[in-house]
Amino acid sequence: MSALQQVSIRPFSAEQVRADFPILHQDVNGHPLVYLDNAATTQKPQPVIDAIVDYYSRYNSNVHRGAHALADLATKKFEEARECVANAINSPTSSQLIWTRGTTEAINLVAHSWGKTSLSANDVILVSELEHHSNIVPWQLVADELGATVKAIPVSQSGAIDLESLATMLDKNVKLVAVNHISNALGTINPLEKIVPMCRDTGAKVLVDGAQGIAHFSVDVQALDCDFYAFSGHKVFGPTGIGALWAKQELLDSMQPYQGGGEMIETVSFSGTTFNSAPYKFEAGTPNIAGAIALAAAFAYLSQFDRVEMLAHEQDLLAYCVKRSAEIEGLQRIGREKNSAAIFSFGVDGTHPADIGVLLDQQGVAVRTGHHCAQPLMQRYNIPGTVRASFSIYNTRADVDCLFASLKKVLGFLR
Ligand code: PMP
């Protein structure tokens, strides 16, 4: 299948999808791999792997301004990829999609390019206690430089952003509210349909960290009505080192460049340099060409299926996981919001998450343990970290069964 080819919808089947992901069919530590670390990164289907191989074996070349056939083809595929990914998130135009290395770079881009021109001393940036460090530290850096303040919106015991607190914190000094679509640590799906209008009322801009949202939802940036949406390709079956920032056109037009170099300029001279327009204004240097093309292949792959069916499958896995977890004495689920993506974070009384993770790995079960780059959230719950099983479209109930069978063995050893 060509990376950008339109494909017709076929019924979703996790078993069939599994067959498309070669890495899943191997033994790890003598056991069939059960991959439950999807919130950290997803595995890649064969068409994504093929798109990378195809690029490097057939038309590797630098993009834009080439005078030869390979450069023309690379440029065409690269810009088609932008269109494909922009379409996938329902962007009004493809020029509103800026390629970045991922979510982290996209947020740093906004902090640098928008923050430094739109924030000043005494301004406030609100982030929630649920945030990944990538959506906290860039704001702290820019706030320190400008004399602005970063404040945390509290979250409830069940892991929801406290909207009443948000309402009282929102005043004319708040210039930006930066929240994730889905919490990587707990799975909470944040009610953007409430948060965005609240911010509109007071004039604050909204940045959505979509690192996890993009993995589980068919994102529609126009329906969300956010100002910025940041995401990483590797969370949505694409390669590492590629991701994107989407932003409203008027913001992109008003923002300063992020980095200086090739492609982002219009003219350069020692008496002054003028800049290209978006998206190129924000894309200095040779981009990750193969990454962009392979990310488009990932979205093309996903477009074969009905996303509602995929989401229902993931929700079934989460519900089954919650049900099976009742069998484990002393298991505490961290984050219990009804509206959650298929991420199950937990601790077990009298054990350390890291020990559980290491021993699960011995059984071929791959989970992640620790603070999940959300230390303020762990402080909120007064815990060192959690064990996190995060599910994707290729996981099955059999994987959940393996998780709990292995967990029972592990706890028999630890307790
Ligand atoms: N935000 C969230 C919610 C995430 O889950 C992650 C990745 N764990 C990031 C930001 C950072 O993404 P990346 O490392 O791909 O830039």
PDB file of C-alpha atoms and ligand atoms in Angstrom, residues 39-40 101-105 107 132 134-135 180 182-184 209-212 232 234-235 372-373 388, ligand 1:
ATOM      1  CA  ALA A  39       1.686   5.010  26.251  1.00  0.00           C
ATOM      2  CA  ALA A  40       5.487   5.221  26.049  1.00  0.00           C
ATOM      3  CA  ARG A 101      10.666  16.066  16.539  1.00  0.00           C
ATOM      4  CA  GLY A 102       7.615  15.352  18.667  1.00  0.00           C
ATOM      5  CA  THR A 103       5.361  16.729  21.370  1.00  0.00           C
ATOM      6  CA  THR A 104       8.241  18.007  23.484  1.00  0.00           C
ATOM      7  CA  GLU A 105       9.718  20.051  20.675  1.00  0.00           C
ATOM      8  CA  ILE A 107       5.591  22.646  23.127  1.00  0.00           C
ATOM      9  CA  HIS A 132       3.907  15.441  31.643  1.00  0.00           C
ATOM     10  CA  SER A 134       7.168  18.298  28.674  1.00  0.00           C
ATOM     11  CA  ASN A 135       4.151  20.466  29.383  1.00  0.00           C
ATOM     12  CA  ASN A 180      -3.097  17.276  28.064  1.00  0.00           C
ATOM     13  CA  ILE A 182      -5.276  12.330  27.911  1.00  0.00           C
ATOM     14  CA  SER A 183      -3.034  11.853  30.920  1.00  0.00           C
ATOM     15  CA  ASN A 184      -0.180   9.473  30.131  1.00  0.00           C
ATOM     16  CA  ASP A 209      -0.640  18.274  24.699  1.00  0.00           C
ATOM     17  CA  GLY A 210      -1.997  15.604  22.390  1.00  0.00           C
ATOM     18  CA  ALA A 211       0.778  13.021  22.849  1.00  0.00           C
ATOM     19  CA  GLN A 212      -1.761  10.496  24.134  1.00  0.00           C
ATOM     20  CA  SER A 232       4.353  12.804  18.554  1.00  0.00           C
ATOM     21  CA  HIS A 234       5.719   7.451  17.646  1.00  0.00           C
ATOM     22  CA  LYS A 235       2.646   7.362  19.896  1.00  0.00           C
ATOM     23  CA  HIS A 372       6.004   8.497  33.998  1.00  0.00           C
ATOM     24  CA  CYS A 373       7.542  11.989  33.643  1.00  0.00           C
ATOM     25  CA  ARG A 388       1.431   1.245  34.191  1.00  0.00           C
TER      26      ARG A 388
HETATM   27  N1  PMP B   1       3.106  14.551  26.888  1.00  0.00           N
HETATM   28  C1  PMP B   1       2.551  13.367  27.158  1.00  0.00           C
HETATM   29  C2  PMP B   1       1.156  13.316  27.730  1.00  0.00           C
HETATM   30  C3  PMP B   1       3.244  12.194  26.877  1.00  0.00           C
HETATM   31  O1  PMP B   1       2.686  11.019  27.132  1.00  0.00           O
HETATM   32  C4  PMP B   1       4.535  12.284  26.321  1.00  0.00           C
HETATM   33  C5  PMP B   1       5.351  11.038  26.051  1.00  0.00           C
HETATM   34  N2  PMP B   1       5.386  10.150  27.117  1.00  0.00           N
HETATM   35  C6  PMP B   1       5.059  13.547  26.038  1.00  0.00           C
HETATM   36  C7  PMP B   1       4.314  14.662  26.342  1.00  0.00           C
HETATM   37  C8  PMP B   1       6.402  13.721  25.405  1.00  0.00           C
HETATM   38  O2  PMP B   1       6.411  13.155  24.135  1.00  0.00           O
HETATM   39  P1  PMP B   1       7.759  13.049  23.290  1.00  0.00           P
HETATM   40  O3  PMP B   1       8.777  12.461  24.233  1.00  0.00           O
HETATM   41  O4  PMP B   1       7.417  12.136  22.174  1.00  0.00           O
HETATM   42  O5  PMP B   1       8.121  14.409  22.871  1.00  0.00           O
END
